[in-house]
XYZ file of C-alpha atoms in Angstrom:
433
model
C 26.139 -0.707 -12.245
C 24.574 1.913 -14.270
C 20.440 1.458 -13.881
C 17.458 3.489 -14.820
C 14.226 3.344 -12.737
C 10.860 4.432 -15.127
C 8.337 6.007 -12.229
C 9.355 7.858 -9.701
C 5.868 6.989 -7.590
C 5.862 5.021 -4.436
C 7.779 2.270 -6.029
C 10.062 3.727 -8.327
C 11.220 6.174 -5.535
C 11.913 3.732 -3.309
C 13.615 1.466 -4.913
C 15.545 3.826 -7.128
C 17.051 5.772 -3.521
C 17.703 1.837 -2.084
C 19.834 0.922 -5.228
C 21.860 3.878 -4.989
C 22.203 3.398 -1.674
C 24.345 0.171 -1.845
C 26.292 1.875 -4.764
C 24.982 1.582 -7.800
C 24.707 4.509 -10.367
C 20.755 5.347 -10.477
C 18.949 7.804 -12.758
C 15.358 8.111 -11.961
C 12.952 9.274 -15.111
C 9.087 10.568 -14.477
C 7.485 12.788 -17.235
C 6.160 14.916 -14.407
C 8.287 17.560 -14.859
C 6.719 19.671 -11.280
C 7.531 16.445 -9.389
C 11.531 16.319 -11.106
C 12.135 19.450 -10.098
C 10.814 19.099 -6.344
C 12.885 16.124 -5.972
C 15.925 18.079 -7.257
C 14.951 20.585 -4.494
C 15.208 17.818 -1.829
C 11.422 18.000 -1.557
C 9.510 14.343 -1.694
C 6.213 14.262 -3.046
C 5.131 10.986 -1.096
C 5.279 10.119 2.797
C 7.481 7.265 4.105
C 9.493 7.178 6.577
C 13.026 7.083 6.441
C 12.925 8.018 2.509
C 13.645 11.786 2.967
C 17.230 10.867 4.349
C 18.160 8.592 1.830
C 17.534 10.576 -1.214
C 19.275 13.911 0.171
C 22.044 11.563 1.160
C 22.576 9.776 -2.327
C 21.530 12.938 -4.441
C 24.463 14.852 -2.678
C 26.763 12.108 -3.240
C 26.337 11.881 -7.136
C 24.607 8.415 -6.837
C 20.985 9.366 -7.209
C 19.683 11.687 -9.955
C 16.320 12.514 -11.360
C 15.359 13.598 -14.973
C 12.504 13.741 -17.263
C 13.395 12.081 -20.574
C 14.732 8.451 -21.463
C 17.045 11.092 -23.761
C 19.271 12.124 -20.958
C 20.193 8.458 -19.917
C 23.287 7.365 -20.641
C 23.035 3.514 -21.673
C 21.881 2.408 -18.674
C 22.632 -1.631 -18.309
C 19.703 -1.960 -16.286
C 16.512 -0.349 -16.693
C 13.375 -1.303 -14.147
C 9.605 -0.097 -14.812
C 7.823 0.997 -11.782
C 4.835 1.920 -13.396
C 0.900 2.721 -12.323
C -0.794 -0.426 -13.531
C -4.438 1.017 -12.008
C -7.810 -1.399 -12.832
C -9.142 -0.453 -16.218
C -13.296 -0.503 -16.013
C -13.402 -4.312 -16.143
C -11.173 -4.700 -12.992
C -8.066 -6.212 -15.068
C -5.049 -4.351 -15.008
C -4.200 -1.135 -17.242
C -0.667 -2.042 -19.023
C -0.623 1.054 -21.505
C 1.784 2.986 -19.110
C 4.113 -0.074 -19.205
C 3.729 -1.224 -22.954
C 4.368 2.457 -23.535
C 7.281 2.702 -21.748
C 8.632 -0.435 -23.309
C 7.735 1.229 -27.042
C 10.159 4.451 -25.632
C 13.010 1.977 -24.062
C 13.049 0.407 -27.245
C 14.799 3.811 -28.865
C 17.310 4.774 -27.032
C 19.345 1.124 -26.107
C 22.478 1.037 -27.977
C 23.700 -2.379 -26.382
C 22.322 -5.570 -23.898
C 20.347 -3.916 -21.927
C 17.833 -5.700 -19.262
C 14.845 -4.432 -18.580
C 13.075 -5.480 -15.446
C 9.337 -5.736 -14.374
C 9.142 -4.449 -11.432
C 5.327 -3.206 -11.959
C 2.570 -5.612 -10.402
C 1.685 -6.976 -13.873
C -0.898 -9.786 -15.161
C 0.865 -12.836 -15.393
C 1.964 -13.167 -18.982
C 2.821 -9.232 -19.487
C 6.636 -10.053 -19.914
C 5.608 -11.665 -23.358
C 3.709 -8.094 -24.102
C 6.532 -6.051 -22.939
C 9.370 -8.576 -24.659
C 7.368 -7.922 -28.488
C 6.907 -4.464 -27.302
C 10.195 -3.138 -27.230
C 11.474 -6.122 -30.270
C 8.953 -4.428 -32.473
C 10.835 -1.274 -32.573
C 14.405 -2.604 -32.071
C 17.222 -5.172 -33.037
C 19.400 -4.429 -30.049
C 19.569 -7.431 -27.865
C 18.014 -7.410 -24.327
C 16.147 -9.683 -21.853
C 13.094 -9.109 -19.856
C 12.974 -10.192 -16.407
C 10.363 -9.870 -13.672
C 11.203 -8.582 -10.308
C 8.043 -8.071 -8.245
C 8.106 -5.698 -5.507
C 7.294 -6.739 -1.806
C 7.145 -3.099 0.378
C 4.852 -1.806 2.756
C 3.803 1.691 3.192
C 4.964 2.822 6.035
C 8.014 0.540 6.188
C 9.023 -0.036 2.280
C 12.713 1.487 3.196
C 13.491 -1.118 5.760
C 11.576 -3.675 3.086
C 13.670 -3.278 0.305
C 17.093 -2.699 2.478
C 16.658 -5.986 4.376
C 13.816 -7.821 2.238
C 12.203 -11.767 3.193
C 13.316 -12.878 -0.399
C 14.160 -11.418 -3.743
C 11.964 -12.997 -6.594
C 13.267 -13.164 -10.230
C 11.427 -14.427 -12.693
C 14.153 -15.023 -16.066
C 14.705 -17.751 -18.650
C 17.827 -16.324 -19.397
C 21.053 -16.953 -18.209
C 22.617 -13.896 -19.035
C 19.883 -12.002 -17.531
C 20.008 -13.723 -14.706
C 23.615 -13.055 -14.137
C 23.070 -9.464 -14.606
C 20.215 -9.215 -11.936
C 22.948 -11.083 -9.602
C 24.962 -8.260 -9.993
C 22.447 -5.687 -9.481
C 21.409 -7.535 -5.781
C 24.735 -9.095 -4.718
C 24.932 -6.279 -2.096
C 21.484 -8.086 -0.540
C 22.414 -11.601 -1.342
C 26.281 -11.820 -0.445
C 27.629 -14.044 1.870
C 26.967 -12.517 5.316
C 24.072 -11.259 4.046
C 22.241 -14.014 2.729
C 18.967 -13.176 1.632
C 17.485 -15.486 -0.684
C 17.605 -14.843 -4.485
C 14.585 -16.953 -5.811
C 14.796 -17.926 -9.365
C 12.153 -19.108 -11.443
C 10.104 -18.395 -14.525
C 8.442 -15.166 -15.589
C 5.008 -16.565 -15.317
C 5.564 -17.890 -11.729
C 7.313 -14.612 -10.827
C 4.427 -12.812 -11.841
C 1.646 -14.919 -10.204
C 3.629 -14.814 -6.760
C 3.012 -10.857 -6.047
C -0.825 -11.357 -6.833
C -0.729 -15.215 -4.946
C 0.903 -13.376 -1.740
C -1.072 -10.090 -1.870
C -4.325 -11.766 -2.411
C -3.315 -14.347 0.596
C -2.860 -11.758 2.947
C -5.959 -9.968 2.329
C -7.492 -13.260 2.738
C -6.160 -13.469 6.200
C -7.310 -9.907 7.025
C -11.301 -10.796 5.931
C -10.835 -14.047 7.394
C -9.849 -12.380 10.946
C -12.880 -10.153 10.472
C -15.495 -12.768 10.106
C -14.094 -14.172 12.584
C -14.348 -10.829 14.674
C -18.103 -10.345 13.541
C -18.678 -13.995 15.274
C -16.866 -12.781 18.385
C -19.603 -9.960 18.565
C -22.062 -12.281 18.607
C -21.138 -15.375 20.926
C -19.555 -13.128 23.436
C -15.783 -13.946 22.856
C -12.845 -11.308 22.289
C -11.123 -11.432 18.999
C -7.784 -10.418 20.647
C -8.072 -13.330 22.761
C -8.882 -15.229 19.511
C -6.180 -14.117 17.934
C -2.988 -15.047 20.034
C -4.379 -18.251 20.032
C -4.605 -18.582 16.405
C -1.380 -16.553 15.706
C 0.881 -18.722 17.968
C 0.460 -21.592 15.627
C 3.256 -21.494 13.899
C 1.782 -22.861 10.688
C -0.288 -19.390 11.059
C 1.637 -17.068 11.920
C 0.462 -13.665 14.072
C 0.764 -11.232 11.138
C -2.511 -9.634 9.492
C -4.725 -11.307 11.843
C -6.257 -7.523 13.925
C -9.825 -7.598 13.363
C -10.464 -3.669 12.163
C -12.294 -2.163 9.042
C -11.006 -3.826 6.049
C -7.971 -3.323 4.134
C -7.249 -0.430 1.704
C -4.209 0.803 -0.186
C -2.460 0.842 -3.241
C -1.926 -3.147 -3.578
C -4.441 -5.432 -1.569
C -7.952 -4.258 -3.633
C -6.475 -3.768 -6.496
C -4.028 -7.251 -6.640
C -7.025 -8.973 -5.220
C -9.670 -7.548 -7.954
C -6.699 -8.531 -10.732
C -6.235 -11.497 -9.807
C -10.145 -12.789 -9.301
C -10.482 -10.827 -13.219
C -7.572 -13.141 -14.456
C -9.445 -16.280 -13.340
C -12.692 -15.289 -14.877
C -10.380 -15.039 -18.067
C -9.992 -18.885 -17.563
C -13.348 -19.319 -16.822
C -12.272 -20.543 -13.417
C -14.640 -19.501 -10.747
C -12.302 -17.830 -7.590
C -14.936 -18.422 -5.236
C -12.392 -17.434 -2.343
C -11.588 -13.688 -3.878
C -14.844 -13.423 -4.400
C -15.651 -13.748 -0.485
C -13.053 -11.573 0.584
C -13.699 -8.619 -1.490
C -17.637 -9.139 -0.416
C -16.295 -9.243 3.003
C -13.643 -6.420 2.858
C -16.453 -4.321 1.115
C -19.176 -5.027 3.974
C -16.729 -4.346 6.621
C -15.731 -0.887 5.368
C -19.356 -0.121 6.348
C -19.899 -1.790 9.713
C -18.168 1.141 11.762
C -21.263 3.237 10.816
C -23.542 0.914 11.173
C -22.673 0.368 14.756
C -23.456 4.518 14.532
C -26.611 4.371 13.229
C -27.811 1.419 15.493
C -27.274 3.778 18.254
C -27.950 7.462 16.925
C -30.524 6.119 14.053
C -30.771 6.001 10.681
C -30.728 9.903 9.853
C -27.861 11.233 11.660
C -28.996 15.188 10.623
C -27.719 17.635 13.657
C -24.987 15.145 14.539
C -21.544 15.803 14.316
C -18.896 13.186 14.638
C -14.802 13.151 15.471
C -13.122 11.167 12.840
C -9.533 10.509 13.492
C -7.486 8.990 10.552
C -7.914 9.121 7.041
C -4.966 7.286 5.387
C -5.118 3.241 4.579
C -2.653 2.665 7.258
C -0.317 4.597 9.385
C 3.095 6.035 8.282
C 1.466 6.651 5.022
C -0.388 9.750 3.242
C -1.903 6.927 0.666
C -6.094 7.476 0.813
C -6.427 4.522 -1.928
C -9.718 2.540 -0.859
C -8.754 3.949 2.612
C -12.069 2.709 4.846
C -12.172 6.699 6.325
C -13.443 7.426 2.471
C -16.428 5.061 2.678
C -17.199 6.111 6.278
C -16.997 10.171 5.582
C -19.298 9.017 2.465
C -21.982 7.050 4.973
C -21.707 9.845 7.133
C -22.368 12.749 5.134
C -25.064 10.614 3.183
C -27.173 10.276 6.217
C -26.935 14.141 6.975
C -23.966 14.225 9.813
C -21.315 17.091 9.794
C -17.557 15.082 9.905
C -14.654 16.837 11.503
C -11.827 14.571 10.500
C -7.834 14.749 11.352
C -5.074 12.737 9.817
C -1.609 13.533 10.722
C -0.276 13.158 7.309
C -3.217 12.383 4.501
C -5.598 15.519 5.219
C -4.358 17.602 2.143
C -5.216 14.158 0.121
C -8.397 13.662 1.200
C -9.831 17.709 0.982
C -9.885 16.815 -2.983
C -12.501 14.189 -2.378
C -14.709 15.831 0.192
C -13.559 19.511 0.211
C -17.096 20.478 2.632
C -15.981 18.420 5.630
C -14.232 20.047 8.485
C -10.200 19.438 8.970
C -8.692 20.085 12.079
C -4.872 20.843 13.022
C -4.772 18.454 15.995
C -6.698 15.247 16.716
C -8.334 17.004 20.026
C -9.835 19.788 17.904
C -11.714 17.363 15.588
C -13.420 16.692 19.115
C -14.921 19.884 19.985
C -19.089 20.080 19.452
C -18.773 16.506 18.249
C -21.371 13.830 19.499
C -19.392 10.765 19.074
C -15.765 9.792 18.095
C -14.960 7.582 15.146
C -11.674 5.697 14.864
C -10.328 4.908 11.667
C -6.619 4.361 11.222
C -4.414 3.500 14.156
C -1.639 6.461 14.168
C 0.690 6.023 17.535
C -0.380 9.354 18.386
C -3.773 8.065 19.218
C -2.559 5.272 21.374
C -1.753 8.020 23.687
C -5.297 9.664 24.200
C -6.420 10.447 27.240
C -10.336 8.301 27.496
C -11.204 11.066 30.310
C -10.354 14.025 27.654
C -12.311 11.797 25.658
C -15.588 11.803 27.679
C -15.106 15.084 28.966
C -15.637 16.482 24.711
C -18.134 14.076 23.631
C -21.753 14.974 24.429
C -22.374 11.224 24.188
C -19.428 9.974 25.265
C -19.758 7.351 22.779
C -16.273 6.107 20.450
C -16.280 3.649 17.871
C -12.895 2.229 17.803
C -12.289 0.433 13.732
C -8.425 -0.623 14.919
C -9.073 -1.443 18.387
C -6.284 1.149 19.860
C -7.881 1.203 23.278
C -8.116 -0.912 26.346
C -11.892 -1.992 27.159
C -11.433 -1.425 30.906
C -9.400 1.915 30.784
C -12.584 3.340 28.645
C -15.445 2.263 30.240
C -13.587 3.397 33.407
C -13.838 7.038 32.320
C -17.287 6.758 31.685
C -17.123 6.422 27.846
C -19.332 3.960 25.853
C -16.924 1.643 24.131
C -17.809 0.126 20.701
C -14.549 -1.685 19.402
C -14.245 -4.930 16.921
C -14.760 -8.338 17.669
C -14.871 -7.150 21.569
C -17.783 -8.240 23.239
């Protein structure tokens, strides 16, 4: 099928590339001329494992193209919106990009077209998109909700091997088109469930899923904090709780809070939407409060050992991205850690294999090192904010040799307590006595 994807951000680039991979003719549109020029040269603007290879393969095969104008499209049958919906000043999702694209699309469609909203949007947005297009054209069209469930670091696999595909439409004609788009995933022998529902339910599903996962994270972080107080080990608790099939073992790892482009924004947006209906969504209030507090907890452990005034102290920080296998620093706990340490007068020497350049724009005055071991030079202690695999291979004896205080504050529980203590380190982790 002839498919257009508007927006080449994280969702748009992954979605467009994977749709091309299963045989569709895909054109990705972005008004950022420099980004499009980079993509045409094979330079991928985001870090996502497996994506560069697929982009190059499908671009060379002619199934994937990049343009800067909607007028370069040649009557696509389906147009996907993969546009940003950042929180506005009141916390509600800003729909200006989505609605602006809707008006623009109305001027280029020539025959029946299905407009698919893949952006994360508040319930009822499909009506606004419908109205925006209808105000500009008489050409028949349908608006469909099709939320994405892509995990950064695993996005290609999540698109190519999804748990389910959620589609919101009340139009039999649009449903038939979408079924054709996703046939490579839902055909006999592959069998991915295609869950077709009304548009509002589809839009709510995205917010509900992310908010529930965020709730699991915040709940387990509260359990971890309790474990430290009572002398329990959160690793054992997680194993015992996660083995219950009603609960499952994913998103139960204790840490220093969630971040990224989805959970913080989506939880806040659902909370704000509830407020519009005068509904007090108490659980989401607690989830956000716990997460905000958890991002500061590692520095609180540091302060307990070194005091409130950290002038003259140097801290190594491993990990800047909000999670491994991405360069995304949106709402990353590491940013709060840097802010707290610098605010108390400390020096910070940071290392991240992918995200350092992004953090430099926010904190240009701290030190960034080329290797993890370089960040340890002259440091009083080490803080770990992201569980990159290369950190797991670190030698505790080397840490003990390098760190002046021989202290490690591990916000992701990547080390075994016995090994750290055997190396002569004082080791602080999350939820482990």
